[in-house]
Coordinates of C-alpha atoms in Angstrom, one line a residue:
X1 CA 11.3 16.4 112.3
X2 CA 14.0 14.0 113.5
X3 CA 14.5 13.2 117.1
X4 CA 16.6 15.2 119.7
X5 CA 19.8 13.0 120.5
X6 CA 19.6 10.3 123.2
X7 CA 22.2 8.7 125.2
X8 CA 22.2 5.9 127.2
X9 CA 22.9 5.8 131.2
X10 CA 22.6 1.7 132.3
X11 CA 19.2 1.0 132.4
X12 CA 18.3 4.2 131.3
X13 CA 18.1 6.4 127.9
X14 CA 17.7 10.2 128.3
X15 CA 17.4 13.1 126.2
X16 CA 15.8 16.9 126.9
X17 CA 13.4 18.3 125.0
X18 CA 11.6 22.0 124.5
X19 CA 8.3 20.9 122.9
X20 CA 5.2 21.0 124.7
X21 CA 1.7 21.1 124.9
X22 CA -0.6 23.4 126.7
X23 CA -2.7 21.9 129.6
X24 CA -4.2 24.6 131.7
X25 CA -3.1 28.4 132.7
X26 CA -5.2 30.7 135.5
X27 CA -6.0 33.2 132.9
X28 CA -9.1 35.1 134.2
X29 CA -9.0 33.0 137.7
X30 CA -7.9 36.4 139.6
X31 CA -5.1 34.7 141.3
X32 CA -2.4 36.8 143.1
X33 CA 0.2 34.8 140.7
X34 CA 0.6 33.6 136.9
X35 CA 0.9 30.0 136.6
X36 CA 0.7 27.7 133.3
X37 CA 1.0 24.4 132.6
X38 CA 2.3 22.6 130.3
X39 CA 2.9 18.8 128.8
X40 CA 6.1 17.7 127.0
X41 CA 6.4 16.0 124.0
X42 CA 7.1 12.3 124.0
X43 CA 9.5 11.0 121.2
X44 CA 11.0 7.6 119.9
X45 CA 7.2 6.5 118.9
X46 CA 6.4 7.0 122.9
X47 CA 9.2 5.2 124.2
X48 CA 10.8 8.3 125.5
X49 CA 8.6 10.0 127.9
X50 CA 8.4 12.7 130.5
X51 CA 8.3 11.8 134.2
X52 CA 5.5 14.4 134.8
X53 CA 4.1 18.0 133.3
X54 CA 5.5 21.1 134.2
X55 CA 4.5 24.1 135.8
X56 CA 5.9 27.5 135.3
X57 CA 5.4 31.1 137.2
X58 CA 4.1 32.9 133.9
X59 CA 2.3 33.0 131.0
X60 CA 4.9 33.1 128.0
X61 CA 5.2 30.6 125.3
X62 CA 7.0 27.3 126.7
X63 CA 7.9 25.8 123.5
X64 CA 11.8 26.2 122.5
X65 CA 12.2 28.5 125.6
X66 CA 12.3 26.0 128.4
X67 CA 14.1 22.4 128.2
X68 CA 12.8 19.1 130.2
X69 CA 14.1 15.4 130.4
X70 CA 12.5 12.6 128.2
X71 CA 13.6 8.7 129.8
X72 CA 13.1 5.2 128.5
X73 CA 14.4 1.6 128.8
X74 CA 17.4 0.9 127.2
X75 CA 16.7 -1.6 124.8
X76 CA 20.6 -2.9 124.9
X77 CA 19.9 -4.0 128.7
X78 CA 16.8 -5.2 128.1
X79 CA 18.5 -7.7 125.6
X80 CA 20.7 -9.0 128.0
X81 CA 17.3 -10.2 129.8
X82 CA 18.7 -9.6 133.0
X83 CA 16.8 -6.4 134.3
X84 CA 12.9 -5.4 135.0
X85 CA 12.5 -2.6 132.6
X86 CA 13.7 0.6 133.7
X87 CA 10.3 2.4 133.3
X88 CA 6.5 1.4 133.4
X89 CA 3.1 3.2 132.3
X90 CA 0.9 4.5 135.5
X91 CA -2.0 2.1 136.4
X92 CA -3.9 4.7 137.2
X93 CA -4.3 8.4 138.2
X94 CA -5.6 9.9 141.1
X95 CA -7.2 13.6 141.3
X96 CA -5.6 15.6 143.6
X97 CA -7.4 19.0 142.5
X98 CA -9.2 21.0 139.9
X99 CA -9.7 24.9 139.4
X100 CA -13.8 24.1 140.5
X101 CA -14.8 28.0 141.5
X102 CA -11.9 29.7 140.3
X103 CA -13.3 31.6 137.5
X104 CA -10.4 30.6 135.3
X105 CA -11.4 30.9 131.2
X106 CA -10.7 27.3 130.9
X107 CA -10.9 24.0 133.1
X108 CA -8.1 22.9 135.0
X109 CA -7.6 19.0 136.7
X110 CA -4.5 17.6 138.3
X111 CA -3.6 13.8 139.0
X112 CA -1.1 11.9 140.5
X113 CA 0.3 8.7 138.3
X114 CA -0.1 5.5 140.4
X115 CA 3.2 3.5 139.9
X116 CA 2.6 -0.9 139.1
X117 CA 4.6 -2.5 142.1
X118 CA 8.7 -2.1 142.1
X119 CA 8.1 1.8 140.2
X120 CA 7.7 5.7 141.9
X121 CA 5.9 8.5 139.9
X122 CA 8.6 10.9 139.8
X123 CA 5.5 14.0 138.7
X124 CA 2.2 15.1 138.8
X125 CA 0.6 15.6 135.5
X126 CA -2.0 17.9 134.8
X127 CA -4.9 17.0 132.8
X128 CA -7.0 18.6 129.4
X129 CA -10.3 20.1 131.0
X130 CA -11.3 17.9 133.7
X131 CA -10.4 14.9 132.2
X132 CA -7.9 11.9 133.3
X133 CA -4.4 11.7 131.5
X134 CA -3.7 8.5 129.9
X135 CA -1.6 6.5 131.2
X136 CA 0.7 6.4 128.0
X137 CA 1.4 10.0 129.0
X138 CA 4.3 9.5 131.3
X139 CA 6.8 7.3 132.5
X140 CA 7.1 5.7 136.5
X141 CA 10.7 4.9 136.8
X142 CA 12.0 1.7 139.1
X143 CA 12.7 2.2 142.1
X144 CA 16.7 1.5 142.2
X145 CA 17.1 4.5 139.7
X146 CA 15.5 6.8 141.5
X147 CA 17.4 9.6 144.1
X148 CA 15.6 12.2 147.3
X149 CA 15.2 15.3 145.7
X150 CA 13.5 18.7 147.7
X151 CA 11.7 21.5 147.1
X152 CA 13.5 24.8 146.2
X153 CA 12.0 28.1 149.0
X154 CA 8.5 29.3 147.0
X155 CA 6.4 27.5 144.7
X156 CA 6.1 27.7 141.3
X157 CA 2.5 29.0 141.9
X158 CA -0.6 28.6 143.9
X159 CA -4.4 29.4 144.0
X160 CA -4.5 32.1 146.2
X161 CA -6.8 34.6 145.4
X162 CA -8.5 32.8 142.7
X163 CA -11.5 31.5 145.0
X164 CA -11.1 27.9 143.7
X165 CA -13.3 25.5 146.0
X166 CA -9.9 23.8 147.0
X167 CA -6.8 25.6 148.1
X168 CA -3.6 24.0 146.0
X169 CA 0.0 24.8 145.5
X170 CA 2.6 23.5 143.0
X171 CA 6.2 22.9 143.9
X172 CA 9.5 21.8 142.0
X173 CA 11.2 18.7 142.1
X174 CA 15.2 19.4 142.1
X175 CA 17.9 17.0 143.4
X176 CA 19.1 17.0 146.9
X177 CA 21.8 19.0 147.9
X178 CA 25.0 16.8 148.3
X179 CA 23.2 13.8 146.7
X180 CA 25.0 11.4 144.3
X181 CA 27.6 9.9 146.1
X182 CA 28.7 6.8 143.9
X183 CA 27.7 5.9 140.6
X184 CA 24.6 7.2 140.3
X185 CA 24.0 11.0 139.4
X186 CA 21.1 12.7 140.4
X187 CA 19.6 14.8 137.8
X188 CA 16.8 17.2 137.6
X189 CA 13.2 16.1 135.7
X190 CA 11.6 19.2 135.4
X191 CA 8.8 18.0 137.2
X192 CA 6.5 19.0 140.1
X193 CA 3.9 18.4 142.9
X194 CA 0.9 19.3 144.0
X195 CA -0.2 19.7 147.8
X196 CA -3.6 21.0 149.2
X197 CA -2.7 24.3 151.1
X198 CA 0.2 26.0 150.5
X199 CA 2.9 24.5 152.9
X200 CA 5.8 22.1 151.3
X201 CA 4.6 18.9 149.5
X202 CA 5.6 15.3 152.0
X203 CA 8.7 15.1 151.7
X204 CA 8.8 11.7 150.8
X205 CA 7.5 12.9 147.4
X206 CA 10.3 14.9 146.6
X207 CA 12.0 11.9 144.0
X208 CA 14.7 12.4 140.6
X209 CA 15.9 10.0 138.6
X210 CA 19.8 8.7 139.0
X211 CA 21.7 7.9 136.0
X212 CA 24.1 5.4 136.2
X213 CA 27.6 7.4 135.7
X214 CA 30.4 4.7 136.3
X215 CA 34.1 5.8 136.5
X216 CA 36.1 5.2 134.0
X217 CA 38.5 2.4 134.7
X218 CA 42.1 2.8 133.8
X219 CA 41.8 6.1 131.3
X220 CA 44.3 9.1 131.6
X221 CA 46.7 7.4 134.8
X222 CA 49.4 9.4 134.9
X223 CA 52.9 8.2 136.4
X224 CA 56.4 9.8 137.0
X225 CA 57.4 13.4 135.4
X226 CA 58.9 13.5 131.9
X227 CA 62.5 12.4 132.0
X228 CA 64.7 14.9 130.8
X229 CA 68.2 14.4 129.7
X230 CA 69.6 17.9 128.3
X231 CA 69.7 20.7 129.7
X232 CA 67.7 22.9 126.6
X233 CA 64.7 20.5 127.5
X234 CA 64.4 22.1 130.6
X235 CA 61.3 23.8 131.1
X236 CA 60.1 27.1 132.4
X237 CA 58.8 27.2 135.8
X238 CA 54.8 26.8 135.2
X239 CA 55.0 24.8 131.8
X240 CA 53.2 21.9 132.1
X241 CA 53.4 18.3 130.3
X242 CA 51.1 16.7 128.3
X243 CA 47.8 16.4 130.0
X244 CA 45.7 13.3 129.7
X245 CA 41.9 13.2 130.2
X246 CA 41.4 11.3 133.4
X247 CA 37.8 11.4 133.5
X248 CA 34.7 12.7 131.2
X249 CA 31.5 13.5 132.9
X250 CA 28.5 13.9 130.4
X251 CA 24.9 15.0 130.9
X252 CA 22.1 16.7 129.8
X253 CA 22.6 20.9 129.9
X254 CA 19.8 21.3 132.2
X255 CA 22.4 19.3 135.0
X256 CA 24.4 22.1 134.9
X257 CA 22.8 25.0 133.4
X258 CA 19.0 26.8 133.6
X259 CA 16.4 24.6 131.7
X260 CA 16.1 28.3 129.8
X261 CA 19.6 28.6 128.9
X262 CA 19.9 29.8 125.6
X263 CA 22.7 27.9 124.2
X264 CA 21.6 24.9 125.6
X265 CA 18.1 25.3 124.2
X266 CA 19.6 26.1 120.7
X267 CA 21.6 23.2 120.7
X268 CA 18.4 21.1 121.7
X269 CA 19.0 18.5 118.7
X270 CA 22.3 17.1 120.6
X271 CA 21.6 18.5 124.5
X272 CA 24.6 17.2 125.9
X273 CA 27.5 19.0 127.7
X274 CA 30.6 17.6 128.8
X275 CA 33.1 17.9 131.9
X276 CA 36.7 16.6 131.8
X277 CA 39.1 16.3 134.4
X278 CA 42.4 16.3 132.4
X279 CA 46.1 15.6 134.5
X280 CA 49.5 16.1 134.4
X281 CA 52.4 17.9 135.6
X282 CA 53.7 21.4 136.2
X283 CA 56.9 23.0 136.6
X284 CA 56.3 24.2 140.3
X285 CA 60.4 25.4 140.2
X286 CA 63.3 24.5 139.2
X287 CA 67.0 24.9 140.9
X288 CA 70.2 24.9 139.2
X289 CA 73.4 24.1 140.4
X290 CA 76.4 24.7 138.2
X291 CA 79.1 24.3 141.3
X292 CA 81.2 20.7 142.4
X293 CA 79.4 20.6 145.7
X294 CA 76.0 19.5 146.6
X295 CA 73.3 21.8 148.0
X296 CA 70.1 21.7 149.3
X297 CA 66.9 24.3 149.0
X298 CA 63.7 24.0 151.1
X299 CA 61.0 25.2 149.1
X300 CA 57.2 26.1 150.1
X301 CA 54.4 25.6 147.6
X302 CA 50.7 26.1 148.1
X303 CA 48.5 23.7 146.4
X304 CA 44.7 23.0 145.8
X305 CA 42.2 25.4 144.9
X306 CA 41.4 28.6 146.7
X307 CA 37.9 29.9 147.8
X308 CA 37.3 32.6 144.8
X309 CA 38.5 30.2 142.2
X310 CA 36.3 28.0 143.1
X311 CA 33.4 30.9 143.3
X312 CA 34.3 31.7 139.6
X313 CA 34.1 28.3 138.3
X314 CA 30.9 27.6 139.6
X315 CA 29.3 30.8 138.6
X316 CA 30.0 30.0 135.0
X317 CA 31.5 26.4 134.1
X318 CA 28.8 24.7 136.1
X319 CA 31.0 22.7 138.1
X320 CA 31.7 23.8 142.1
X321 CA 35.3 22.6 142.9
X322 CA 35.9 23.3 146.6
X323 CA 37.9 21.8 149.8
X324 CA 34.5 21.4 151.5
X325 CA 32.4 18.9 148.8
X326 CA 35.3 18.5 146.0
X327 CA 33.8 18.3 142.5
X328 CA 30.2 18.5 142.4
X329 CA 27.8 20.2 139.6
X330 CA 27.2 23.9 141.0
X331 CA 23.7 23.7 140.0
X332 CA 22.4 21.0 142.4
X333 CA 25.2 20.8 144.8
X334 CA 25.4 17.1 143.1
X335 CA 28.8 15.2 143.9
X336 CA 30.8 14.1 141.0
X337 CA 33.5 12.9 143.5
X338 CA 33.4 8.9 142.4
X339 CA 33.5 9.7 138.9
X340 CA 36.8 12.2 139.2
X341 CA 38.7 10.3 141.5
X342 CA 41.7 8.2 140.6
X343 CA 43.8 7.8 143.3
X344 CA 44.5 6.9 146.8
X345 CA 44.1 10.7 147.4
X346 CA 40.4 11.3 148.1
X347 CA 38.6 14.4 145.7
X348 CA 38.2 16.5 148.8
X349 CA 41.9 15.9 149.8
X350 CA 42.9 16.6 146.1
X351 CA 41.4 20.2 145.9
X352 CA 41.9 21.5 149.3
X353 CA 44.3 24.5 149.7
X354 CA 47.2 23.5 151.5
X355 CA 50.9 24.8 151.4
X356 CA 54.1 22.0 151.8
X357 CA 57.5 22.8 152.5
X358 CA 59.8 20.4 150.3
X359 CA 63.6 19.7 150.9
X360 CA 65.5 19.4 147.7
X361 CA 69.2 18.1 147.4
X362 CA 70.7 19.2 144.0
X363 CA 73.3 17.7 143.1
X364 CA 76.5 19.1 141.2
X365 CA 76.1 20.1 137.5
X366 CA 72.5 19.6 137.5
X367 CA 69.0 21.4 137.9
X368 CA 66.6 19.7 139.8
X369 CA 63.1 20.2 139.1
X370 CA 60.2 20.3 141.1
X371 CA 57.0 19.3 139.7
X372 CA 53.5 19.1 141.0
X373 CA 50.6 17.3 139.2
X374 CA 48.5 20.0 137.5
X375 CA 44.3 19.0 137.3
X376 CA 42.3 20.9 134.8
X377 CA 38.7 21.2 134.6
X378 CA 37.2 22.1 131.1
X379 CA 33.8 21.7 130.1
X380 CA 32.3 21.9 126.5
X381 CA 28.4 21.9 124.8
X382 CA 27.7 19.2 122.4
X383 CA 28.4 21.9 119.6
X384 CA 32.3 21.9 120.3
X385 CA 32.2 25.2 122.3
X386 CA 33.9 25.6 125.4
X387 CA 32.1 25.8 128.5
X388 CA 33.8 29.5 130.1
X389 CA 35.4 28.9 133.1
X390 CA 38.1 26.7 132.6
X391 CA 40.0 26.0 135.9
X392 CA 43.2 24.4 137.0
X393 CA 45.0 23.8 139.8
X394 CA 48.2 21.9 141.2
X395 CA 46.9 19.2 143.3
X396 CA 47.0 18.6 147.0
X397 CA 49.8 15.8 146.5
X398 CA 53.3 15.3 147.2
X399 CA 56.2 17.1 145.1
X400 CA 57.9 15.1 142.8
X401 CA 61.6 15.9 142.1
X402 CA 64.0 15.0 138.8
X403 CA 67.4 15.9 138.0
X404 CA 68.9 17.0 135.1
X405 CA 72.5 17.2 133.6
X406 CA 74.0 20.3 132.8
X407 CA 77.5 21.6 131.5
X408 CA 80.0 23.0 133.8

């Protein structure tokens, strides 16, 4: 079977994957909780591996339900002989806990990797039986690539009521709220770790992988409104031009969707989606004056995006577009703001709802137009179908104004 799609981020390549292995489950331990444990499949002749196992609340079949990241070095940077690799094998684990007197039908170990100098273990890993994982199992990941995450309210599951020797508790590994601030995205590993007890893991464990998402230079800048010079090419008032794509955004599903989404998982093979920020301008209104005398028309318009369209699109387009963070990806709270802006005008200025009174002088025989630039957000899975939840929105910027001639 061929491998699932990669693509590379700087230093980095990434894909997801939803194969695994089985490592342990508490099956007959008593605990209050399921919990299983599982390994994911390396690819790329084990140059593509996870960052650490994963642990899930249940005990249903992980294989093509669930969907993790794979990483590796990118061989094209490697070539330029600038860089330390990107990732390096453990030199070692250590044991931070087995299942010792909890009755469970099988044997259960779990081990930290211990990162070579210059690398963080991003994972715990959780062994056959009571044996050590090799250290070709996983991937530490340098430490320039590598963003704070936390630990979502609950863990994924515990010991308690097992009667283990050792009390223990697993916890997820997700990306800091408000995290990714420049060109490095914060995106979620699927990993976890362990802590004796059943309080939140240090803190200072609590590390993602950041993939390097530069803007695009240059793409999609748009200038002045059409010019028009008849008066049949006048639009209607909320026709908009030609939009160009400003910006593209593209990461693996589980950045903006469930690692158990369904059409991500089925479109494993190429696990990609897409955002796009397209721009251009919209017929806000438009004023005619057939008379031989000039007049002038103050007009108020309300731009940016308000608070329930913003709700909507992060509910189901997996971007959050609001006046308090600008663009982000709705699942993490993870700011896209350095990869969608253009201008002078800030991403938080762009999308805040404001309403501007505007002045217009039209002069005799003409129709003056007011346009405002119209931003679009559309998002769309690897397959060609469209993420729901398309949104747009007239930006927070000034009105521009052109004239147009008209008979008498």
């Amino acid at each position: 079977m061929s491998d699932n799609k990669t693509l590379s981020y700087g230093d980095l390549v990434v894909t997801l994957t939803s194969a695994f292995t089985p490592r342990w489950n508490d099956s007959g331990s008593g605990a209050n909780r399921d919990g299983a444990f599982w390994h994911p499949t390396s690819q790329a002749n084990n140059t593509l591996r996870p960052l650490g196992s994963v642990a899930v609340p249940h005990h249903n079949p992980l294989p093509n339900n669930h969907a993790v990241l794979l990483v590796g070095d990118n061989p094209a940077q490697r070539a330029k002989g600038i860089y330390d690799p990107a990732v390096a094998s453990p030199v070692d684990y250590t044991l931070l806990w087995t299942d010792a007197g909890s009755g469970a039908d099988a044997d259960g170990s779990f081990w930290r990797p211990v990162p070579p100098a210059g690398y963080i273990s991003l994972g715990d890993v959780a062994g056959v039986g009571r044996a050590k994982p090799r250290v070709d199992e996983v991937w530490c990941v340098r430490a320039d690539l590598v963003s704070d995450g936390v630990y979502p309210e609950g863990s994924v599951w515990d010991d308690g009521g097992s009667g283990a020797d050792a009390d223990g508790s697993f916890w997820e590994v997700v990306p800091r709220p408000g995290g990714g601030a420049g060109e490095y995205v914060p995106v979620v590993a699927g990993t976890f770790r362990f802590t004796g007890g059943y309080a939140k893991p240090e803190g200072a464990l609590a590390k993602v992988p950041a993939l390097f998402v530069p803007r695009q230079k240059g793409a999609g800048v748009v200038g002045r409104p059409p010019v028009l010079t008849a008066e049949d090419e006048v639009p209607d008032v909320g026709q908009t031009s030609e939009l160009a794509v400003q910006s593209a955004v593209t990461l693996p599903f589980t950045s903006f969707f469930d690692a158990t989404d369904r059409q991500g998982l089925g479109n494993i093979r190429d696990p990609f989606c897409t955002v796009t920020k397209k721009v251009g301008w919209v017929v806000l209104e438009k004023f005619p004056n057939y008379q031989e005398t000039v007049y002038t028309q103050t007009q108020s318009v309300t731009t940016g995006v308000r608070k329930t369209k913003s709700e909507s699109t992060s509910h189901s387009a997996g971007v959050t577009i609001s006046s308090e963070i600008g663009y982000g990806l709705s699942k993490w709270s993870v700011s896209l703001n350095y990869q969608f802006s253009f201008s002078q005008t800030s991403s938080i200025e762009e999308v805040q709802e404001r309403t501007m009174s505007k002045t217009i002088t039209v002069a005799p025989h003409t129709v003056a137009i007011a346009w405002g630039k119209k931003i679009v957000i559309q998002g769309v899975r690897s397959d060609g179908t469209r993420i729901e939840g398309e949104v747009s929105f007239n930006a927070s910027e000034e009105v521009a104004v052109t004239d147009v001639p008209v008979k008498a």
